[in-house]
Amino acid sequence: MILIVAATFNEIRPFYEKLILINKIDDFLSEHQFENKKIDILITGIGMTSTAYHIGKIIGKKNYEFAINLGIAGAFNKNLNLGDVVNVDSDIISEMGAENGASFLKFDEMNIGKNQLDKTVYSIKNAYQINNPIIQKLPKVKGITVNTVHGNAESVDKIINLFNPDVETMEGAAFLNIFNAEKINCAQIRAISNFVEERQQAKWNIELAIEKLNVAAFEIVNNI
């Protein structure tokens, strides 16, 4: 069984509308059929807290073989283009840390102790990548997961200097952590909707990103 996780319905609407609806559990979870595949769709809402809660609520009730996080993302990496679909195979909760005067201490730079550091989710590398020919062809990128998306030139420069990320999302680290902890094959698949810079929504292309994301989603599922 495949679980598709998205923050919002609009991000996966084209994919959703081609599936056969079997059962609508509630406003968040629905069961579908696509050819011979059983697919659950989970719409979590935006952010790490909502994502973690809604995945945690269902993960012990069903035996998922694969989990795929679909959504849009902002890009720091100028080698990426709007509409590019990427595989975020590592992620960091970049806001975890401490202010130290005018500077910022990353979580792993704080004097916390190895025992607590090892128990705390901060940096995640996907060790349970789905073995899928479409996913394997996608660029692998490094993500940060944030509560506040960047839209100020000064803060963008700071985060690049701290982490040198390729993309940012508001859910990715929560998704990767849960399915890696549960040892379930997973992938965080994102399409670039905008560049992370001084906020200029007129330069974004969410429609293109969603189109490309959903094309990739069908190709991935067809090859599972």
Short mmCIF file of C-alpha atoms in Angstrom, two decimals:
data_model
loop_
_atom_site.label_atom_id
_atom_site.label_comp_id
_atom_site.label_asym_id
_atom_site.label_seq_id
_atom_site.Cartn_x
_atom_site.Cartn_y
_atom_site.Cartn_z
CA MET A 1 0.00 0.00 0.00
CA ILE A 2 1.18 3.51 -0.86
CA LEU A 3 0.66 6.60 1.29
CA ILE A 4 0.74 10.00 -0.39
CA VAL A 5 1.24 12.89 2.03
CA ALA A 6 0.64 16.52 1.05
CA ALA A 7 0.18 19.70 3.03
CA THR A 8 -2.62 21.02 0.82
CA PHE A 9 -5.12 19.46 -1.57
CA ASN A 10 -4.31 21.89 -4.39
CA GLU A 11 -0.73 20.63 -4.59
CA ILE A 12 -1.92 17.16 -5.61
CA ARG A 13 -5.33 17.88 -7.13
CA PRO A 14 -4.43 16.58 -10.68
CA PHE A 15 -3.10 13.33 -9.18
CA TYR A 16 -6.05 12.94 -6.81
CA GLU A 17 -8.67 13.45 -9.51
CA LYS A 18 -7.37 10.54 -11.59
CA LEU A 19 -7.68 8.05 -8.75
CA ILE A 20 -10.78 6.01 -7.97
CA LEU A 21 -12.14 7.02 -4.58
CA ILE A 22 -12.91 3.98 -2.43
CA ASN A 23 -13.57 5.55 0.95
CA LYS A 24 -13.31 9.05 2.41
CA ILE A 25 -12.33 8.48 6.03
CA ASP A 26 -12.46 12.13 7.12
CA ASP A 27 -11.37 15.58 5.96
CA PHE A 28 -7.73 14.47 6.00
CA LEU A 29 -7.53 10.82 4.90
CA SER A 30 -9.06 9.01 1.93
CA GLU A 31 -8.58 5.57 0.35
CA HIS A 32 -8.16 5.16 -3.40
CA GLN A 33 -7.43 2.69 -6.16
CA PHE A 34 -5.14 3.30 -9.13
CA GLU A 35 -5.01 0.32 -11.50
CA ASN A 36 -3.92 -2.52 -9.20
CA LYS A 37 -2.48 -0.25 -6.51
CA LYS A 38 -4.07 0.79 -3.22
CA ILE A 39 -3.26 4.40 -2.39
CA ASP A 40 -4.12 6.42 0.69
CA ILE A 41 -4.11 10.21 0.41
CA LEU A 42 -3.35 12.21 3.56
CA ILE A 43 -3.78 15.99 3.51
CA THR A 44 -2.09 17.16 6.70
CA GLY A 45 -2.30 20.92 6.63
CA ILE A 46 0.75 23.16 6.50
CA GLY A 47 3.74 22.88 8.83
CA MET A 48 5.68 20.34 10.86
CA THR A 49 3.21 20.09 13.74
CA SER A 50 0.18 19.28 11.57
CA THR A 51 2.23 16.90 9.44
CA ALA A 52 3.61 14.99 12.42
CA TYR A 53 0.22 14.75 14.12
CA HIS A 54 -1.75 13.45 11.16
CA ILE A 55 0.91 10.96 10.08
CA GLY A 56 1.30 9.77 13.67
CA LYS A 57 -2.44 9.30 13.96
CA ILE A 58 -2.60 6.75 11.12
CA ILE A 59 0.82 5.15 10.81
CA GLY A 60 0.17 2.42 13.35
CA LYS A 61 -3.19 1.47 11.85
CA LYS A 62 -2.07 0.41 8.37
CA ASN A 63 0.91 -1.37 6.86
CA TYR A 64 2.31 1.09 4.35
CA GLU A 65 5.04 -0.20 2.08
CA PHE A 66 5.82 3.19 0.57
CA ALA A 67 5.26 6.80 1.63
CA ILE A 68 5.70 9.79 -0.67
CA ASN A 69 5.58 13.44 0.35
CA LEU A 70 4.44 15.63 -2.55
CA GLY A 71 4.55 19.41 -2.54
CA ILE A 72 6.07 22.62 -3.78
CA ALA A 73 9.26 24.21 -2.47
CA GLY A 74 11.31 27.36 -2.64
CA ALA A 75 14.82 27.09 -4.09
CA PHE A 76 18.04 28.67 -2.86
CA ASN A 77 20.08 26.87 -5.51
CA LYS A 78 20.13 29.02 -8.63
CA ASN A 79 21.07 25.99 -10.75
CA LEU A 80 17.49 24.83 -10.30
CA ASN A 81 14.67 26.18 -12.46
CA LEU A 82 11.05 26.93 -11.69
CA GLY A 83 9.09 23.73 -12.24
CA ASP A 84 12.05 21.42 -11.60
CA VAL A 85 11.11 18.33 -9.60
CA VAL A 86 13.64 17.25 -6.99
CA ASN A 87 14.21 14.52 -4.43
CA VAL A 88 14.94 16.03 -1.01
CA ASP A 89 17.03 13.26 0.50
CA SER A 90 18.36 15.18 3.51
CA ASP A 91 16.71 17.81 5.65
CA ILE A 92 17.44 20.01 8.66
CA ILE A 93 15.14 21.83 11.06
CA SER A 94 17.11 25.00 10.57
CA GLU A 95 15.45 27.13 13.26
CA MET A 96 16.47 24.74 16.05
CA GLY A 97 19.29 26.39 17.92
CA ALA A 98 19.99 29.42 20.05
CA GLU A 99 20.71 33.09 19.60
CA ASN A 100 24.16 34.00 20.88
CA GLY A 101 24.22 37.76 20.80
CA ALA A 102 24.21 38.71 17.14
CA SER A 103 25.11 35.18 16.00
CA PHE A 104 23.15 31.93 15.81
CA LEU A 105 24.20 28.60 17.28
CA LYS A 106 22.99 25.62 15.30
CA PHE A 107 21.43 22.90 17.42
CA ASP A 108 24.46 20.62 17.14
CA GLU A 109 26.71 23.48 18.27
CA MET A 110 24.86 23.94 21.55
CA ASN A 111 26.24 22.45 24.76
CA ILE A 112 23.49 19.87 25.09
CA GLY A 113 25.39 16.62 25.47
CA LYS A 114 25.67 13.72 23.06
CA ASN A 115 22.93 11.66 24.72
CA GLN A 116 20.27 14.34 24.24
CA LEU A 117 21.63 15.31 20.84
CA ASP A 118 21.26 11.73 19.62
CA LYS A 119 17.65 11.57 20.87
CA THR A 120 16.57 14.82 19.25
CA VAL A 121 15.36 15.14 15.67
CA TYR A 122 17.35 17.89 13.99
CA SER A 123 19.10 16.62 10.87
CA ILE A 124 17.66 13.77 8.81
CA LYS A 125 19.21 11.76 5.99
CA ASN A 126 16.79 9.50 4.14
CA ALA A 127 18.15 6.02 4.74
CA TYR A 128 15.00 4.34 3.37
CA GLN A 129 14.85 5.80 -0.11
CA ILE A 130 12.29 4.20 -2.43
CA ASN A 131 14.00 2.12 -5.11
CA ASN A 132 12.24 3.65 -8.09
CA PRO A 133 13.69 4.49 -11.53
CA ILE A 134 11.86 7.82 -11.75
CA ILE A 135 12.99 8.95 -8.31
CA GLN A 136 16.55 7.88 -9.07
CA LYS A 137 16.62 10.23 -12.06
CA LEU A 138 15.57 13.27 -10.03
CA PRO A 139 18.21 15.66 -8.67
CA LYS A 140 19.01 14.91 -5.03
CA VAL A 141 18.93 18.08 -2.97
CA LYS A 142 19.45 19.22 0.60
CA GLY A 143 16.50 20.86 2.30
CA ILE A 144 15.72 22.93 5.35
CA THR A 145 12.36 22.80 7.07
CA VAL A 146 11.09 26.06 8.55
CA ASN A 147 8.17 27.61 10.37
CA THR A 148 8.83 30.99 8.74
CA VAL A 149 9.67 30.93 5.04
CA HIS A 150 12.48 33.27 4.08
CA GLY A 151 11.66 36.47 2.21
CA ASN A 152 14.24 38.94 3.43
CA ALA A 153 17.62 39.37 1.72
CA GLU A 154 19.55 39.51 5.00
CA SER A 155 17.95 36.39 6.49
CA VAL A 156 18.36 34.53 3.18
CA ASP A 157 22.09 35.27 3.18
CA LYS A 158 22.39 34.13 6.80
CA ILE A 159 20.65 30.81 6.20
CA ILE A 160 22.77 30.13 3.12
CA ASN A 161 25.93 30.78 5.13
CA LEU A 162 24.72 28.52 7.93
CA PHE A 163 23.40 25.53 5.98
CA ASN A 164 23.89 26.09 2.24
CA PRO A 165 20.51 24.49 1.49
CA ASP A 166 19.12 23.82 -1.97
CA VAL A 167 15.43 24.15 -1.03
CA GLU A 168 13.12 25.01 1.86
CA THR A 169 9.76 23.55 2.86
CA MET A 170 7.52 23.69 5.92
CA GLU A 171 6.96 19.94 6.38
CA GLY A 172 9.81 17.88 4.92
CA ALA A 173 11.87 17.09 8.02
CA ALA A 174 8.80 15.88 9.92
CA PHE A 175 7.87 13.52 7.08
CA LEU A 176 11.37 12.10 6.62
CA ASN A 177 11.91 11.63 10.33
CA ILE A 178 8.73 9.66 10.91
CA PHE A 179 9.17 7.22 8.04
CA ASN A 180 12.87 6.73 8.66
CA ALA A 181 12.14 6.04 12.33
CA GLU A 182 9.51 3.50 11.27
CA LYS A 183 11.84 2.05 8.59
CA ILE A 184 9.31 2.59 5.81
CA ASN A 185 10.53 3.29 2.28
CA CYS A 186 9.87 6.95 1.57
CA ALA A 187 10.69 9.94 -0.61
CA GLN A 188 10.19 13.68 -0.29
CA ILE A 189 9.40 14.88 -3.81
CA ARG A 190 9.13 18.63 -4.39
CA ALA A 191 8.67 20.94 -7.37
CA ILE A 192 10.23 24.40 -7.38
CA SER A 193 7.62 27.16 -7.29
CA ASN A 194 9.87 30.12 -6.47
CA PHE A 195 13.35 31.21 -5.59
CA VAL A 196 14.06 32.11 -1.98
CA GLU A 197 14.84 35.81 -2.09
CA GLU A 198 13.21 39.13 -1.23
CA ARG A 199 9.53 38.17 -1.37
CA GLN A 200 8.18 38.83 -4.89
CA GLN A 201 5.13 36.67 -5.53
CA ALA A 202 4.77 38.01 -9.06
CA LYS A 203 7.91 36.02 -9.95
CA TRP A 204 6.58 32.74 -8.57
CA ASN A 205 5.08 30.01 -10.75
CA ILE A 206 3.04 27.77 -8.49
CA GLU A 207 0.87 26.55 -11.37
CA LEU A 208 3.90 25.22 -13.29
CA ALA A 209 5.33 23.60 -10.16
CA ILE A 210 2.07 21.79 -9.42
CA GLU A 211 1.77 20.63 -13.03
CA LYS A 212 5.30 19.18 -13.07
CA LEU A 213 4.92 17.71 -9.59
CA ASN A 214 1.81 15.76 -10.53
CA VAL A 215 3.30 14.47 -13.77
CA ALA A 216 6.22 13.13 -11.74
CA ALA A 217 3.86 11.66 -9.15
CA PHE A 218 2.06 9.58 -11.78
CA GLU A 219 5.36 8.37 -13.22
CA ILE A 220 6.63 7.39 -9.79
CA VAL A 221 3.46 5.51 -8.82
CA ASN A 222 3.36 3.77 -12.21
CA ASN A 223 6.83 2.42 -11.49
CA ILE A 224 6.11 1.10 -8.00
#
